[in-house]
XYZ file of C-alpha atoms in Angstrom:
536
model
C 77.554 138.254 84.707
C 73.913 139.339 84.624
C 71.708 139.251 87.708
C 69.678 136.343 86.319
C 72.861 134.339 85.639
C 74.096 135.092 89.133
C 70.833 133.951 90.716
C 70.870 130.798 88.600
C 74.476 130.044 89.597
C 73.645 130.567 93.265
C 70.696 128.205 92.913
C 72.864 125.501 91.369
C 75.474 125.894 94.121
C 72.916 125.808 96.937
C 71.251 122.687 95.516
C 74.586 120.879 95.058
C 75.894 121.897 98.492
C 72.648 120.844 100.179
C 72.785 117.483 98.368
C 76.372 116.757 99.441
C 75.877 117.864 103.036
C 72.556 116.045 103.216
C 74.021 112.782 101.884
C 76.811 112.876 104.477
C 74.585 114.133 107.318
C 72.005 111.387 106.807
C 74.729 108.740 107.052
C 76.159 110.289 110.229
C 72.676 110.689 111.750
C 71.965 107.030 110.987
C 75.202 106.061 112.724
C 74.183 108.030 115.817
C 70.622 106.742 115.852
C 71.182 103.071 115.179
C 74.225 102.600 117.363
C 72.515 103.168 120.724
C 74.746 105.778 122.292
C 75.342 103.971 125.572
C 76.099 100.692 123.825
C 78.568 102.458 121.547
C 80.331 104.047 124.512
C 80.612 100.642 126.135
C 82.525 99.387 123.083
C 85.435 101.653 124.012
C 86.019 99.480 127.080
C 86.987 96.589 124.807
C 90.783 96.117 124.484
C 90.163 94.939 120.910
C 89.039 98.431 119.825
C 92.130 100.151 121.216
C 94.364 97.473 119.719
C 92.855 98.262 116.313
C 93.481 101.989 116.822
C 97.092 101.355 117.820
C 97.674 99.123 114.799
C 96.077 101.673 112.456
C 98.365 104.431 113.727
C 101.425 102.159 113.834
C 101.114 100.840 110.277
C 100.322 104.325 108.925
C 103.364 105.779 110.699
C 105.704 103.042 109.483
C 104.324 103.225 105.929
C 104.807 106.992 105.888
C 108.372 106.889 107.234
C 109.471 104.173 104.786
C 107.787 105.835 101.784
C 109.284 109.264 102.490
C 112.735 107.891 103.330
C 112.923 105.908 100.074
C 111.360 108.659 97.958
C 114.068 111.219 98.733
C 117.021 109.341 97.101
C 114.805 108.411 94.132
C 113.806 112.055 93.589
C 117.429 113.217 93.995
C 118.680 110.676 91.442
C 116.025 111.628 88.885
C 116.653 115.343 89.460
C 120.394 114.898 88.879
C 119.685 113.047 85.607
C 117.301 115.274 83.601
C 118.216 113.550 80.322
C 118.576 109.837 79.695
C 116.714 107.378 77.463
C 113.425 106.334 78.988
C 113.292 108.998 81.717
C 109.935 110.311 80.504
C 108.443 106.807 80.654
C 109.777 106.252 84.175
C 108.120 109.483 85.309
C 104.904 108.359 83.625
C 105.220 104.936 85.266
C 105.258 106.695 88.635
C 101.665 107.772 87.979
C 100.393 104.244 87.277
C 100.037 103.102 90.920
C 98.052 106.280 91.648
C 95.444 105.405 89.022
C 95.619 101.624 89.376
C 92.730 100.018 91.290
C 94.123 99.039 94.673
C 92.752 95.505 94.425
C 94.692 94.885 91.206
C 97.916 96.255 92.681
C 97.510 93.933 95.676
C 97.210 90.923 93.353
C 100.352 91.993 91.508
C 102.270 92.245 94.781
C 101.043 88.804 95.859
C 102.352 87.427 92.558
C 105.804 88.828 93.361
C 106.103 88.525 97.135
C 103.434 85.938 98.049
C 104.049 82.382 99.158
C 103.784 81.177 95.556
C 105.414 84.347 94.211
C 108.553 84.835 92.165
C 110.909 85.584 95.061
C 109.821 82.578 97.097
C 110.257 80.412 93.983
C 113.817 81.718 93.575
C 114.583 81.151 97.253
C 113.214 77.608 96.999
C 115.531 76.901 94.070
C 118.405 78.214 96.189
C 117.455 75.847 99.011
C 116.002 78.399 101.459
C 112.374 77.234 101.291
C 109.621 79.833 101.185
C 110.415 82.274 104.025
C 108.638 85.349 102.618
C 105.158 86.020 103.972
C 103.118 88.867 102.503
C 100.105 88.638 104.801
C 100.124 90.683 107.993
C 101.946 93.894 108.868
C 104.812 93.274 106.419
C 102.418 92.859 103.484
C 100.447 95.969 104.411
C 103.649 98.001 104.647
C 104.916 96.635 101.331
C 101.659 97.508 99.574
C 101.425 100.991 101.082
C 105.004 101.764 100.118
C 104.349 100.491 96.583
C 101.426 102.872 96.138
C 102.774 105.879 98.082
C 106.493 105.894 97.278
C 105.885 107.049 93.656
C 103.560 109.798 94.924
C 106.149 111.100 97.373
C 108.950 110.852 94.793
C 106.923 112.837 92.259
C 106.200 115.600 94.754
C 109.850 115.845 95.819
C 111.002 115.732 92.189
C 108.653 118.587 91.278
C 110.210 120.707 94.036
C 113.784 119.872 93.009
C 113.098 120.674 89.358
C 112.090 124.219 90.362
C 115.553 124.926 91.802
C 117.356 127.434 89.539
C 120.265 125.946 87.619
C 122.428 128.845 88.795
C 122.529 127.346 92.291
C 124.232 124.220 90.996
C 126.577 126.194 88.749
C 127.662 128.241 91.760
C 128.200 125.061 93.767
C 130.366 123.658 90.937
C 132.411 126.856 90.774
C 133.035 126.592 94.508
C 134.031 122.913 94.098
C 131.428 121.882 96.667
C 131.297 118.112 97.277
C 128.045 116.233 96.817
C 127.336 116.227 100.553
C 127.594 120.025 100.669
C 125.348 120.403 97.587
C 122.727 118.291 99.303
C 123.026 120.240 102.552
C 122.947 123.778 101.155
C 120.969 123.436 97.895
C 118.775 120.342 97.820
C 117.824 119.840 101.462
C 116.436 123.402 101.913
C 114.008 122.550 99.076
C 113.105 119.048 100.256
C 112.760 119.764 103.992
C 109.714 122.087 103.767
C 107.938 119.527 101.559
C 108.378 116.589 103.923
C 105.659 117.538 106.414
C 102.987 117.985 103.729
C 103.963 114.835 101.834
C 104.152 112.777 105.031
C 100.783 114.092 106.216
C 99.146 113.189 102.916
C 100.607 109.668 102.916
C 99.672 109.148 106.568
C 96.093 110.128 105.725
C 95.988 107.643 102.841
C 97.420 104.816 104.975
C 95.230 105.527 108.013
C 92.103 105.304 105.844
C 93.304 102.313 103.818
C 90.657 99.622 103.394
C 91.150 97.332 100.394
C 94.862 96.672 100.925
C 94.339 95.788 104.587
C 91.289 93.665 103.738
C 93.327 91.631 101.225
C 96.726 91.536 102.954
C 95.823 91.831 106.632
C 96.680 88.892 108.804
C 93.475 88.601 110.815
C 92.641 90.415 114.090
C 96.304 91.176 114.738
C 96.567 93.212 111.509
C 93.257 95.038 111.184
C 92.661 98.774 110.734
C 89.622 100.761 111.823
C 87.926 100.695 108.414
C 88.309 96.936 108.029
C 87.026 96.455 111.588
C 83.909 98.495 110.712
C 83.311 96.230 107.715
C 83.777 93.106 109.820
C 81.497 94.405 112.585
C 78.611 94.738 110.118
C 79.317 92.113 107.484
C 80.234 89.213 109.751
C 79.193 90.019 113.348
C 76.388 92.511 112.699
C 77.339 94.530 115.758
C 75.988 98.051 115.013
C 77.218 99.454 118.322
C 80.808 98.453 117.558
C 80.515 99.689 113.954
C 79.233 103.083 115.143
C 81.950 103.430 117.777
C 84.652 102.565 115.261
C 83.121 104.919 112.671
C 83.221 107.756 115.201
C 86.849 106.912 115.936
C 87.666 106.922 112.205
C 85.972 110.328 111.677
C 87.873 111.772 114.656
C 91.172 110.407 113.325
C 90.698 111.727 109.777
C 89.491 115.064 111.168
C 92.646 115.475 113.251
C 94.844 114.609 110.270
C 93.013 117.102 108.016
C 93.344 119.843 110.643
C 97.047 119.107 110.990
C 97.469 119.242 107.192
C 95.690 122.617 107.069
C 98.136 124.115 109.585
C 101.288 122.784 107.964
C 103.536 125.552 106.619
C 103.653 126.032 102.875
C 106.905 125.412 101.055
C 108.668 128.463 99.660
C 109.265 128.765 95.923
C 113.050 128.732 95.350
C 112.589 130.499 92.028
C 113.041 129.398 88.436
C 115.469 129.877 85.611
C 115.517 129.145 81.915
C 118.247 126.528 82.318
C 116.529 124.085 84.693
C 116.522 121.330 82.039
C 120.300 121.364 81.510
C 122.600 118.670 82.855
C 123.570 119.434 86.440
C 127.279 119.973 87.133
C 127.085 118.094 90.440
C 126.017 114.941 88.568
C 129.387 114.480 86.858
C 131.537 111.464 87.681
C 131.266 107.749 86.947
C 130.531 106.681 90.531
C 127.726 109.204 90.901
C 126.275 108.177 87.574
C 126.386 104.483 88.532
C 124.815 105.177 91.938
C 121.982 107.208 90.392
C 121.457 104.583 87.686
C 121.258 101.842 90.317
C 118.677 103.743 92.395
C 116.551 104.544 89.341
C 116.805 100.961 88.030
C 115.768 99.410 91.367
C 112.883 101.837 91.679
C 111.689 101.119 88.142
C 111.928 97.337 88.576
C 110.019 97.495 91.875
C 107.255 99.471 90.178
C 107.110 97.465 86.965
C 107.311 93.904 88.309
C 103.824 93.761 89.913
C 102.319 95.334 86.793
C 104.074 92.782 84.595
C 102.874 90.002 86.902
C 99.270 91.161 86.493
C 99.622 90.925 82.718
C 101.452 87.571 82.730
C 99.084 85.812 85.128
C 96.032 87.489 83.607
C 96.896 86.284 80.108
C 97.529 82.806 81.500
C 93.934 82.656 82.820
C 91.040 81.381 80.711
C 89.935 84.812 79.507
C 87.522 83.436 76.894
C 85.675 81.486 79.571
C 85.592 84.496 81.894
C 84.309 86.841 79.200
C 81.473 84.451 78.435
C 80.241 84.006 82.013
C 76.862 85.547 82.738
C 77.979 86.785 86.137
C 80.940 88.564 84.534
C 78.725 90.262 81.961
C 76.284 91.306 84.693
C 79.105 92.571 86.923
C 80.620 94.548 84.031
C 77.294 96.137 83.148
C 76.652 96.995 86.811
C 80.137 98.446 87.273
C 79.925 100.580 84.128
C 76.433 101.822 85.020
C 77.447 102.774 88.579
C 80.682 104.358 87.320
C 78.855 106.446 84.724
C 76.223 107.634 87.217
C 78.898 108.416 89.820
C 81.025 110.326 87.305
C 78.058 112.351 86.020
C 76.935 113.175 89.579
C 80.450 114.253 90.517
C 80.678 116.359 87.357
C 77.323 118.070 88.001
C 78.195 118.876 91.625
C 81.621 120.212 90.638
C 80.144 122.407 87.875
C 77.522 123.750 90.291
C 80.208 124.589 92.864
C 82.384 126.274 90.255
C 79.448 128.269 88.852
C 78.444 129.505 92.311
C 81.989 130.407 93.395
C 82.458 132.195 90.063
C 79.267 134.187 90.655
C 80.515 135.262 94.087
C 83.890 136.226 92.622
C 82.146 138.276 89.902
C 80.142 140.274 92.455
C 81.527 143.758 93.066
C 80.874 143.699 96.812
C 80.029 140.176 97.979
C 78.451 139.969 101.417
C 79.860 137.971 104.308
C 77.228 135.300 103.680
C 78.261 135.029 100.026
C 81.928 134.780 100.985
C 81.165 132.042 103.517
C 79.050 130.234 100.930
C 81.919 130.342 98.440
C 84.494 129.239 101.017
C 82.312 126.282 102.051
C 82.043 125.050 98.471
C 85.756 125.579 97.868
C 86.584 123.524 100.950
C 84.047 120.796 100.216
C 86.491 119.013 97.918
C 88.669 118.330 100.978
C 85.910 118.013 103.554
C 84.459 114.935 101.828
C 87.654 113.124 102.824
C 86.613 113.535 106.468
C 84.087 110.685 106.173
C 85.660 107.689 104.365
C 83.554 105.488 102.027
C 83.202 102.622 104.496
C 81.820 105.029 107.141
C 79.312 106.512 104.705
C 78.327 103.037 103.588
C 77.866 101.967 107.201
C 75.491 104.836 107.907
C 73.367 104.197 104.840
C 73.409 100.428 105.449
C 72.057 100.889 108.989
C 69.442 103.345 107.722
C 68.104 101.160 104.893
C 68.268 97.719 106.511
C 65.193 98.017 108.806
C 63.061 98.970 105.802
C 64.319 96.108 103.618
C 65.703 98.571 101.067
C 69.376 97.607 101.282
C 69.433 95.671 97.996
C 67.146 98.033 96.067
C 68.943 101.241 97.020
C 72.482 99.814 97.061
C 73.458 100.865 93.479
C 72.391 104.475 94.084
C 74.156 104.614 97.459
C 77.369 103.189 95.986
C 77.180 105.635 93.059
C 76.671 108.531 95.479
C 79.647 107.525 97.634
C 81.871 107.072 94.576
C 80.761 110.479 93.268
C 81.838 112.134 96.519
C 85.189 110.344 96.494
C 85.839 111.514 92.905
C 84.746 115.099 93.625
C 88.174 116.419 94.782
C 89.817 115.180 91.572
C 87.052 116.509 89.324
C 87.256 119.929 90.985
C 91.030 120.073 90.527
C 90.677 119.267 86.830
C 87.800 121.626 86.058
C 88.444 124.677 88.251
C 91.574 125.979 86.474
C 90.219 125.054 83.032
C 86.932 126.901 83.603
C 88.727 129.912 85.127
C 90.900 130.270 82.010
C 87.910 129.734 79.728
C 85.887 132.427 81.514
C 88.734 134.915 81.329
C 88.987 134.381 77.576
C 85.326 134.262 76.577
C 83.048 135.872 79.201
C 83.206 139.457 77.971
C 82.992 138.517 74.307
C 79.984 136.239 74.895
C 78.247 138.972 76.880
C 78.918 141.578 74.173
C 77.403 139.223 71.563
C 74.362 138.575 73.741
C 75.083 134.850 74.021
C 73.537 133.099 77.002
C 71.868 129.863 78.010
C 71.960 126.965 75.563
C 73.337 129.102 72.714
C 76.400 130.029 74.784
C 76.813 126.426 75.896
C 76.709 125.156 72.295
C 78.826 127.833 70.631
C 81.309 128.883 73.322
C 81.441 126.666 76.416
C 81.271 123.124 75.000
C 84.010 123.583 72.352
C 86.276 125.262 74.897
C 85.663 122.919 77.844
C 85.080 119.610 76.072
C 88.546 118.235 76.760
C 88.743 118.919 80.536
C 85.148 117.725 80.951
C 85.894 114.413 79.205
C 89.124 114.054 81.207
C 87.290 114.557 84.498
C 84.492 112.205 83.430
C 86.814 109.393 82.335
C 89.022 109.574 85.424
C 86.001 109.698 87.740
C 84.636 106.592 86.006
C 87.993 104.832 86.363
C 88.116 105.639 90.093
C 84.587 104.327 90.581
C 85.205 101.181 88.531
C 88.157 100.092 90.650
C 86.653 100.910 94.055
C 85.841 98.137 96.520
C 85.292 100.225 99.659
C 81.862 101.605 98.772
C 80.466 98.278 97.553
C 81.984 96.165 100.347
C 78.913 96.343 102.610
C 76.345 95.990 99.822
C 78.033 93.486 97.523
C 76.400 90.111 96.978
C 74.166 88.235 94.577
C 71.942 91.274 94.057
C 74.826 93.734 93.560
C 77.935 92.338 91.905
C 80.554 94.692 90.514
C 83.849 93.732 88.910
C 85.923 94.502 92.053
C 83.440 92.551 94.192
C 83.504 89.608 91.776
C 87.308 89.696 91.779
C 87.392 89.776 95.595
C 84.875 86.903 95.777
C 86.939 84.740 93.417
C 90.062 85.509 95.418
C 88.289 84.627 98.669
C 87.153 81.278 97.251
C 90.743 80.494 96.148
C 89.921 80.735 92.444
C 93.182 82.584 91.885
C 93.362 82.043 88.122
C 89.941 83.648 87.648
C 90.936 86.508 89.977
C 94.072 87.165 87.908
C 92.060 87.204 84.690
C 89.492 89.589 86.182
C 92.311 91.825 87.442
C 93.732 92.088 83.934
C 90.329 92.877 82.432
C 89.470 95.464 85.098
C 92.891 97.085 84.796
C 92.563 97.244 81.012
C 89.151 98.933 81.260
C 90.466 101.522 83.740
C 93.545 102.127 81.579
C 91.397 102.616 78.465
C 89.273 105.169 80.314
C 92.307 107.107 81.547
C 93.988 107.083 78.136
C 90.745 108.133 76.441
C 90.420 111.062 78.808
C 93.943 112.357 78.153
C 94.471 111.338 74.511
C 93.559 114.683 73.002
C 95.543 116.581 75.627
C 98.626 114.450 74.996
C 98.342 115.111 71.283
C 98.449 118.863 71.708
């Protein structure tokens, strides 16, 4: 890397880092300034605030325990059955809740478990009435488990699939029963993963907003983020919003610190025979038990998705597609998603360029190393301030000047860009590292630089990961309700906000149709981003 390229890369990194830190710092400064410090401290004397904190921690703890406990048998059953028809599609299905907009998943769960859902209909036919109630703590737990159980199962399954086949062959030769195989072979792999998986799920549940907003049962089932939204949107109590935002930042900070200090799982090793049928899976009873676990897991995942399709198709889609408010909401959503994705892509590329320049230096200084470490950590640090907290800060800053409506699209795009940044970095960093290793010396020897290098070398080699990152960042932004929750209204209507508004006004048929349309758009974006990679 030439000195001019290094200086240019440093400049890009400094500008991107300053923009990210500045965007977050302005929101936090606004929270501090507009909350009136003494008034915010007084809020902590309210029992309501501490009840919200207790509920947030309680529901996150329960959601984590249930998700992890159910994920372990699912991962064990799938690991014992490496070959059966449809296994690949089940593993792919496990990724759908991770990319599905949370609002759509909540509607699917309501269609299954709600008062007018399938299970209550079946119980009514059996003469039991409609005893199931999805709103409140039980609904929040059900939704969190639906979204986080597949994540935990995938992480455990990845660890189990790295176990050398020789371990299981040795266990079979020693005639070890299934309980002994679990104790001496499988559990030593699963146990070190539990803390990291549980910490990640706890973080996701503690910062949950949309699911609690939709399925919460009023003040008795409200988390910190929803309480912040209510304090500004309904009560306009800045002091309470600031106090709760500070509590949320402290909570997420503690969780992130705990995650950083968790021990890393050891690699058990690999072998060439990991895809073979496992000897400990033999036997009809074991096969039936594994099949039952996998079938129940698959049905639980697929039913809400099927309900979204069934109820969405049953809605008047032609009428919805012709509504002016729908067309305006779609255009607004796509515009914000595109801007957010491009911003996230530019920041990620600037970070990667600057960290690459530091790595290419023969003797980087302590300042350069700290600069690189800050950018490398920024992908995780943005999780410290959740979208609703950032939105609160910017809302309080813009409101006195009457700029809330005018600046809302840019603020929402900026928040969505930050939330997509960790994913974009994880997609682009390894791809760019491999590309540099293959082409940097050759491009330098040919004298290629600037636009010529971008056109001839970089774009053909990085086109696929760039499009993947762009499409997934757009999909994440399209389905987000948290960032737009404070700003949504007649002047700023996105598809998730329109869906939430229709649901709140009991226009359930329209909400189901919008859910299907929004889900289809997000699915098209995700498939478009991975189509070329899947074809390779």
